[in-house]
Tab-separated table of C-alpha atoms and ligand atoms in Angstrom:
chain	number	residue	atom	x	y	z
S	1	MET	CA	111.916	46.772	90.491
S	2	ASN	CA	110.929	43.604	87.076
S	3	VAL	CA	107.586	42.653	85.886
S	4	ASN	CA	106.581	40.108	89.074
S	5	ASP	CA	106.733	43.262	91.158
S	6	LEU	CA	104.714	45.227	88.976
S	7	ALA	CA	101.661	43.047	90.092
S	8	VAL	CA	102.401	43.295	92.935
S	9	VAL	CA	102.019	46.862	93.413
S	10	LYS	CA	98.575	46.105	91.553
S	11	LEU	CA	98.281	43.563	94.527
S	12	HIS	CA	98.321	46.704	96.636
S	13	ARG	CA	95.972	48.742	94.999
S	14	SER	CA	92.906	46.476	94.404
S	15	ALA	CA	93.440	45.181	97.945
S	16	ALA	CA	92.881	48.671	99.873
S	17	SER	CA	89.693	49.402	96.942
S	18	ALA	CA	87.403	51.493	98.982
S	19	THR	CA	83.536	52.168	97.617
S	20	SER	CA	83.685	56.321	97.810
S	21	ALA	CA	80.500	57.978	98.405
S	22	ASN	CA	78.806	58.785	94.841
S	23	GLY	CA	79.789	54.457	94.968
S	24	ALA	CA	81.950	54.800	92.383
S	25	ALA	CA	85.504	52.057	94.009
S	26	GLN	CA	88.062	54.686	94.466
S	27	ALA	CA	91.372	53.351	95.261
S	28	ARG	CA	93.143	53.981	98.412
S	29	TRP	CA	97.017	53.757	98.015
S	30	SER	CA	99.241	53.011	100.546
S	31	VAL	CA	103.125	54.985	100.668
S	32	GLU	CA	104.464	51.742	100.259
S	33	ALA	CA	102.077	51.039	96.862
S	34	VAL	CA	103.258	54.661	95.758
S	35	GLN	CA	107.197	53.894	96.715
S	36	ALA	CA	107.324	50.722	93.679
S	37	LEU	CA	105.652	52.982	91.110
S	38	LEU	CA	108.108	56.207	92.064
S	39	ALA	CA	110.870	53.270	91.574
S	40	LEU	CA	109.370	51.325	88.504
S	41	PRO	CA	112.196	51.520	85.439
S	42	PHE	CA	111.367	54.499	83.625
S	43	ASP	CA	110.693	53.115	80.354
S	44	GLU	CA	107.716	51.383	82.689
S	45	LEU	CA	106.672	54.254	84.640
S	46	MET	CA	106.395	56.118	82.352
S	47	PHE	CA	104.825	53.800	80.035
S	48	ARG	CA	102.069	53.296	82.401
S	49	ALA	CA	101.370	56.405	82.778
S	50	GLN	CA	100.839	57.357	79.527
S	51	THR	CA	98.213	54.175	79.579
S	52	VAL	CA	96.505	55.842	81.766
S	53	HIS	CA	96.112	59.477	80.004
S	54	ARG	CA	95.170	58.067	76.597
S	55	GLU	CA	92.427	55.836	79.183
S	56	HIS	CA	91.290	59.471	80.430
S	57	TRP	CA	91.874	62.159	78.166
S	58	PRO	CA	92.414	63.234	74.998
S	59	ALA	CA	96.232	63.418	73.829
S	60	ARG	CA	98.063	66.405	74.210
S	61	ASP	CA	95.566	68.564	75.123
S	62	ILE	CA	97.023	71.262	77.727
S	63	GLU	CA	95.184	73.684	79.509
S	64	LEU	CA	96.449	76.540	79.782
S	65	ALA	CA	95.850	78.364	83.085
S	66	THR	CA	96.390	81.949	84.383
S	67	LEU	CA	96.196	83.623	88.050
S	68	LEU	CA	95.817	86.812	89.565
S	69	SER	CA	96.665	87.806	92.745
S	70	VAL	CA	94.463	89.737	94.480
S	71	LYS	CA	96.088	90.712	97.603
S	72	THR	CA	99.653	89.606	97.733
S	73	GLY	CA	102.502	89.041	100.661
S	74	GLY	CA	101.644	90.158	104.696
S	75	CYS	CA	100.697	87.070	105.812
S	76	PRO	CA	101.624	85.868	108.604
S	77	GLU	CA	101.884	82.692	108.647
S	78	ASN	CA	105.506	80.839	108.162
S	79	CYS	CA	105.875	78.097	104.914
S	80	GLY	CA	109.369	78.079	104.469
S	81	TYR	CA	109.297	78.340	100.591
S	82	CYS	CA	106.777	81.732	100.627
S	83	PRO	CA	108.215	84.777	99.382
S	84	GLN	CA	104.682	86.245	100.890
S	85	SER	CA	105.421	85.433	104.411
S	86	ALA	CA	105.361	89.138	107.084
S	87	GLU	CA	108.003	86.719	108.601
S	88	PHE	CA	110.670	86.527	105.702
S	89	ASP	CA	112.668	89.418	104.210
S	90	THR	CA	112.141	88.963	100.111
S	91	GLY	CA	111.205	92.044	99.738
S	92	VAL	CA	107.856	91.034	98.569
S	93	LYS	CA	105.703	94.011	99.166
S	94	ALA	CA	102.762	93.847	100.334
S	95	GLN	CA	99.153	94.933	98.938
S	96	LYS	CA	96.045	95.156	100.366
S	97	LEU	CA	92.563	93.537	98.923
S	98	MET	CA	92.721	94.895	94.663
S	99	SER	CA	89.098	96.569	94.271
S	100	VAL	CA	85.736	95.159	91.877
S	101	GLU	CA	86.900	97.335	89.562
S	102	GLU	CA	90.395	96.457	89.192
S	103	VAL	CA	89.759	92.697	88.973
S	104	THR	CA	86.712	93.411	86.518
S	105	GLN	CA	89.787	94.741	83.860
S	106	ALA	CA	92.263	92.176	84.820
S	107	ALA	CA	88.925	89.990	83.916
S	108	GLN	CA	88.455	91.257	81.186
S	109	ALA	CA	91.704	91.246	79.427
S	110	ALA	CA	91.713	87.405	81.053
S	111	ARG	CA	88.599	86.526	79.038
S	112	ASP	CA	89.552	87.890	75.336
S	113	ALA	CA	92.633	86.631	75.579
S	114	GLY	CA	91.295	83.385	75.660
S	115	ALA	CA	90.333	82.479	79.389
S	116	THR	CA	86.722	80.364	80.200
S	117	ARG	CA	87.829	80.835	84.554
S	118	PHE	CA	89.535	83.431	86.157
S	119	CYS	CA	91.767	82.851	89.477
S	120	MET	CA	92.312	85.108	92.589
S	121	GLY	CA	95.193	84.413	94.820
S	122	ALA	CA	95.380	85.991	97.963
S	123	ALA	CA	97.870	85.942	100.788
S	124	TRP	CA	95.175	85.702	104.192
S	125	ARG	CA	96.316	82.824	106.955
S	126	ALA	CA	92.385	82.750	106.954
S	127	PRO	CA	90.507	84.934	106.400
S	128	LYS	CA	87.443	86.826	107.756
S	129	ASP	CA	83.908	86.782	107.290
S	130	ARG	CA	84.344	90.383	105.878
S	131	ASP	CA	86.871	89.027	103.759
S	132	ILE	CA	84.847	86.179	102.485
S	133	GLU	CA	81.944	89.563	101.581
S	134	LYS	CA	84.335	91.609	99.454
S	135	VAL	CA	85.993	88.294	97.491
S	136	ALA	CA	82.244	87.541	97.401
S	137	GLU	CA	81.672	90.714	95.523
S	138	LEU	CA	85.049	89.925	93.250
S	139	ILE	CA	82.918	85.953	92.179
S	140	GLN	CA	80.403	87.819	91.140
S	141	ALA	CA	82.230	89.751	89.383
S	142	VAL	CA	83.722	88.007	87.070
S	143	LYS	CA	80.939	85.547	86.958
S	144	GLY	CA	79.359	88.314	85.439
S	145	LEU	CA	81.747	88.306	82.408
S	146	GLY	CA	80.684	85.062	81.748
S	147	LEU	CA	84.259	83.477	83.121
S	148	GLN	CA	83.656	80.052	85.848
S	149	SER	CA	85.742	80.912	89.107
S	150	CYS	CA	88.693	80.060	91.129
S	151	ALA	CA	90.061	80.712	94.216
S	152	THR	CA	93.337	80.655	96.699
S	153	LEU	CA	92.460	82.116	100.214
S	154	GLY	CA	94.186	80.323	102.435
S	155	MET	CA	91.723	78.165	105.707
S	156	LEU	CA	88.217	78.310	105.554
S	157	GLU	CA	85.633	77.428	107.847
S	158	ALA	CA	82.516	75.310	107.077
S	159	HIS	CA	79.850	78.325	106.524
S	160	GLN	CA	83.000	81.115	104.768
S	161	ALA	CA	83.489	77.645	102.165
S	162	ARG	CA	79.486	77.736	102.359
S	163	ALA	CA	79.253	81.861	100.948
S	164	LEU	CA	81.938	81.455	98.518
S	165	ARG	CA	79.740	78.863	97.104
S	166	ASP	CA	76.405	80.759	97.657
S	167	ALA	CA	78.631	84.268	95.640
S	168	GLY	CA	79.119	81.431	92.725
S	169	LEU	CA	82.667	80.175	93.224
S	170	ASP	CA	83.443	76.845	91.190
S	171	TYR	CA	86.701	75.784	92.553
S	172	TYR	CA	89.376	75.944	95.548
S	173	ASN	CA	93.038	75.304	95.640
S	174	HIS	CA	94.422	74.984	98.982
S	175	ASN	CA	97.457	72.631	98.975
S	176	LEU	CA	98.801	69.779	101.250
S	177	ASP	CA	102.338	70.673	100.181
S	178	THR	CA	103.753	67.203	101.798
S	179	ALA	CA	104.041	64.540	103.161
S	180	PRO	CA	102.122	64.963	106.419
S	181	GLU	CA	106.087	63.350	108.674
S	182	TYR	CA	108.298	66.012	106.984
S	183	TYR	CA	104.645	69.228	107.655
S	184	GLY	CA	106.234	69.862	110.410
S	185	ASP	CA	110.237	71.041	108.597
S	186	VAL	CA	107.949	73.363	105.897
S	187	VAL	CA	105.820	74.740	108.531
S	188	ASP	CA	104.451	75.147	111.851
S	189	THR	CA	102.101	77.969	111.836
S	190	ARG	CA	99.312	75.491	110.604
S	191	SER	CA	98.923	71.901	111.045
S	192	TYR	CA	97.995	68.902	108.295
S	193	GLN	CA	94.721	68.444	110.838
S	194	ASP	CA	94.077	72.470	109.027
S	195	ARG	CA	94.843	71.755	105.477
S	196	LEU	CA	92.765	68.856	105.255
S	197	ASP	CA	89.762	70.247	107.600
S	198	THR	CA	89.886	73.160	105.376
S	199	LEU	CA	89.193	70.931	101.602
S	200	ALA	CA	86.715	68.698	103.953
S	201	HIS	CA	84.949	72.211	103.837
S	202	VAL	CA	85.666	72.740	100.763
S	203	ARG	CA	84.176	69.300	99.343
S	204	ALA	CA	80.925	69.754	101.652
S	205	ALA	CA	79.909	72.825	100.596
S	206	GLY	CA	80.195	70.966	96.772
S	207	ILE	CA	83.176	72.973	95.642
S	208	SER	CA	85.255	71.157	92.954
S	209	VAL	CA	88.927	70.983	95.060
S	210	CYS	CA	92.447	72.561	93.782
S	211	CYS	CA	94.884	70.016	95.831
S	212	GLY	CA	98.900	69.555	95.426
S	213	GLY	CA	102.433	69.618	97.241
S	214	ILE	CA	105.628	70.804	96.124
S	215	VAL	CA	108.590	69.435	96.050
S	216	GLY	CA	112.643	69.708	95.978
S	217	MET	CA	111.794	70.911	99.873
S	218	GLY	CA	114.382	68.599	101.543
S	219	GLU	CA	112.602	65.905	101.564
S	220	ALA	CA	113.235	62.452	101.359
S	221	PRO	CA	111.350	60.173	98.457
S	222	VAL	CA	109.697	58.320	101.630
S	223	HIS	CA	107.896	61.870	101.882
S	224	ARG	CA	107.166	62.401	97.725
S	225	ALA	CA	104.979	59.018	98.071
S	226	GLY	CA	102.983	60.608	101.525
S	227	LEU	CA	102.436	63.521	99.675
S	228	LEU	CA	101.012	61.445	96.821
S	229	ALA	CA	99.038	58.907	98.600
S	230	GLN	CA	97.310	61.433	100.749
S	231	LEU	CA	96.141	63.486	97.680
S	232	ALA	CA	94.920	60.138	95.697
S	233	ASN	CA	93.090	59.100	98.933
S	234	LEU	CA	91.542	61.482	99.409
S	235	ASP	CA	87.359	60.586	98.673
S	236	PRO	CA	86.857	61.496	95.390
S	237	TYR	CA	90.888	62.881	94.941
S	238	PRO	CA	90.995	66.174	93.124
S	239	GLU	CA	89.451	67.321	90.204
S	240	SER	CA	92.795	69.540	89.966
S	241	VAL	CA	95.930	68.324	91.092
S	242	PRO	CA	99.359	71.286	90.676
S	243	ILE	CA	103.093	69.929	91.138
S	244	ASN	CA	104.988	72.746	92.004
S	245	SER	CA	108.563	71.889	91.383
S	246	LEU	CA	110.545	74.721	94.008
S	247	VAL	CA	111.658	77.601	93.517
S	248	ARG	CA	114.265	78.445	96.263
S	249	VAL	CA	113.518	82.143	96.807
S	250	PRO	CA	116.527	84.109	98.580
S	251	GLY	CA	115.315	84.487	102.184
S	252	THR	CA	112.978	81.935	102.802
S	253	PRO	CA	114.348	79.044	104.867
S	254	LEU	CA	114.206	76.910	101.970
S	255	ALA	CA	116.444	78.676	99.654
S	256	ASP	CA	119.092	76.946	100.118
S	257	SER	CA	116.904	73.243	99.366
S	258	GLU	CA	119.045	70.966	97.594
S	259	PRO	CA	116.930	70.697	93.944
S	260	ILE	CA	114.449	67.689	92.655
S	261	ASP	CA	117.311	66.117	90.073
S	262	PRO	CA	114.605	66.171	87.287
S	263	LEU	CA	114.459	63.043	86.002
S	264	GLU	CA	113.002	62.713	90.065
S	265	PHE	CA	110.378	65.102	88.868
S	266	VAL	CA	108.934	63.450	85.804
S	267	ARG	CA	107.998	60.819	88.497
S	268	VAL	CA	106.033	62.622	90.909
S	269	ILE	CA	104.382	63.288	87.579
S	270	ALA	CA	103.485	59.775	86.293
S	271	VAL	CA	102.389	58.817	89.752
S	272	ALA	CA	99.496	61.472	90.101
S	273	ARG	CA	98.397	60.605	86.581
S	274	ILE	CA	98.639	57.637	87.285
S	275	LEU	CA	96.594	57.649	90.682
S	276	MET	CA	94.639	60.250	89.703
S	277	PRO	CA	93.919	59.292	85.866
S	278	ARG	CA	90.791	62.116	86.248
S	279	ALA	CA	92.617	65.044	87.750
S	280	ARG	CA	94.180	67.310	85.822
S	281	VAL	CA	97.449	67.421	86.642
S	282	ARG	CA	99.382	70.280	85.908
S	283	LEU	CA	103.442	71.865	86.254
S	284	SER	CA	102.667	75.090	88.225
S	285	ALA	CA	105.551	77.126	90.217
S	286	GLY	CA	109.040	76.037	88.561
S	287	ARG	CA	108.447	74.903	85.557
S	288	GLN	CA	110.918	77.937	84.573
S	289	GLN	CA	113.791	76.043	85.807
S	290	LEU	CA	112.773	73.477	84.250
S	291	GLY	CA	114.037	73.490	80.462
S	292	GLU	CA	111.928	72.188	77.932
S	293	ALA	CA	113.495	68.744	77.574
S	294	VAL	CA	112.254	67.918	80.918
S	295	GLN	CA	108.934	69.098	80.597
S	296	ALA	CA	108.514	67.767	76.916
S	297	LEU	CA	108.486	63.998	79.863
S	298	CYS	CA	106.069	66.128	82.235
S	299	PHE	CA	103.271	65.972	79.011
S	300	LEU	CA	104.708	62.406	78.483
S	301	ALA	CA	103.756	61.078	82.437
S	302	GLY	CA	100.693	62.417	81.463
S	303	ALA	CA	100.336	66.606	82.997
S	304	ASN	CA	97.974	67.715	80.687
S	305	SER	CA	97.944	71.956	82.661
S	306	ILE	CA	100.234	74.558	82.323
S	307	PHE	CA	100.664	77.774	84.242
S	308	TYR	CA	100.780	79.910	81.912
S	309	GLY	CA	102.169	84.076	81.326
S	310	ASP	CA	104.995	85.685	83.290
S	311	LYS	CA	104.376	85.981	86.617
S	312	LEU	CA	102.942	82.567	89.312
S	313	LEU	CA	101.493	85.010	91.768
S	314	VAL	CA	104.830	86.642	92.732
S	315	THR	CA	107.841	84.642	90.743
S	316	GLY	CA	108.448	84.059	87.814
S	317	ASN	CA	106.892	81.721	84.947
S	318	PRO	CA	108.261	80.705	81.195
S	319	ASP	CA	107.228	83.741	78.920
S	320	ALA	CA	103.934	83.584	77.142
S	321	ASP	CA	105.816	83.677	73.822
S	322	ALA	CA	108.308	80.692	75.504
S	323	ASP	CA	105.005	78.562	75.653
S	324	ARG	CA	103.416	78.630	72.856
S	325	ARG	CA	107.162	77.433	71.212
S	326	LEU	CA	107.441	74.781	73.028
S	327	LEU	CA	103.956	73.615	72.759
S	328	ASP	CA	103.708	74.284	68.896
S	329	LYS	CA	107.721	72.321	68.782
S	330	LEU	CA	105.309	69.201	70.271
S	331	GLY	CA	102.375	70.314	67.735
S	332	TYR	CA	100.345	70.607	70.990
S	333	ALA	CA	97.110	71.611	71.658
S	334	SER	CA	96.014	73.941	74.107
S	335	ARG	CA	92.986	76.529	74.949
S	336	ALA	CA	93.734	78.918	77.715
S	337	VAL	CA	91.724	78.527	81.028
S	338	GLY	CA	92.387	80.764	84.644
S	339	VAL	CA	92.691	77.623	87.077
S	340	VAL	CA	94.283	78.362	90.315
S	341	ALA	CA	97.766	76.870	92.544
S	342	GLU	CA	98.072	77.359	95.242
S	343	ASP	CA	101.156	78.152	94.377
S	344	ALA	CA	104.170	76.387	96.483
S	345	ALA	CA	106.764	77.330	96.402
S	346	GLU	CA	106.013	80.892	95.639
S	347	GLY	CA	103.172	81.180	98.860
S	348	ALA	CA	101.827	77.838	98.095
S	349	HIS	CA	98.364	79.049	98.925
S	350	ALA	CA	99.136	82.328	96.239
P	1	SF4	S1	101.997	79.478	101.190
P	1	SF4	FE1	100.163	80.834	101.601
P	1	SF4	S2	99.612	81.466	103.986
P	1	SF4	FE2	102.759	80.315	103.572
P	1	SF4	S3	102.882	82.256	104.252
P	1	SF4	FE3	102.463	82.712	101.936
P	1	SF4	S4	100.289	82.564	101.383
P	1	SF4	FE4	100.904	82.766	103.673
């Protein structure tokens, strides 16, 4: 693409602008316009992403996210990347919902370590109302410690989202995973529309939205563009956007997927930043396989949040000391919060 083509990208964007519910103009992105961004020369893409980033965020401010699995494994869905599905033999041992006491203890420890938000993931397809009642108690316990709360529990109905809001839930994570056109290759026990419906219920309840996806699942580049367009066209777009690089867990159907080229991953981060300037763009699952240099490029591309700690829900993560060393090496500030990511590569909603 040459510089003239950049004008075309801009034109696509402005021509498709819409007015959001709060009266602010929000761009509508076509898949073609997103593809054009992804195909920019690398230096141009990085320059544009960093420029957008500096306009909307303090430089070098990296949010550290922590996550607790409050109910692990045994999920009846068949998300092809997920070791928590009961359909796949991945060695994950199913555990029932943790007690209020256990969660309070973990939340207290997170707060003592500097966390300001505490996130809970449960491997359910869709919680029952009695599950929501129990999670409401967990939320209240977390809030009682003065922490913000977030959760990822699977599909929700409207009244369940309202019940979670009434219990004090601040954020809900529910990922779109991939583009609609590739979704059926990843999971067939639920539909893309199911995902969108849950996100709409969460938004309508007044809970902040955390929503992203996974790359490296064998999708074509057009599907990455399609995912990014879907996320950016949510109105409003999510407050947090976790981008996962598939962790290929033995025993899952996607274990043999072709890994994404690391520079392609950086491009996805950069385009997410350009499309959703005010979102926290989070490096989530798969950081271990990226290495320090690629992570540094991701920060340059506009990522400003990482999952932090030795473990996500069930897969590994770079250890906390290694993260501190990397951020120190880069001269970055960081602050600990707990955020949730329907962390894809290991259990999208958990
Ligand atoms: S990603 Fe979530 S819904 Fe899918 S199998 Fe894993 S725990 Fe279940």
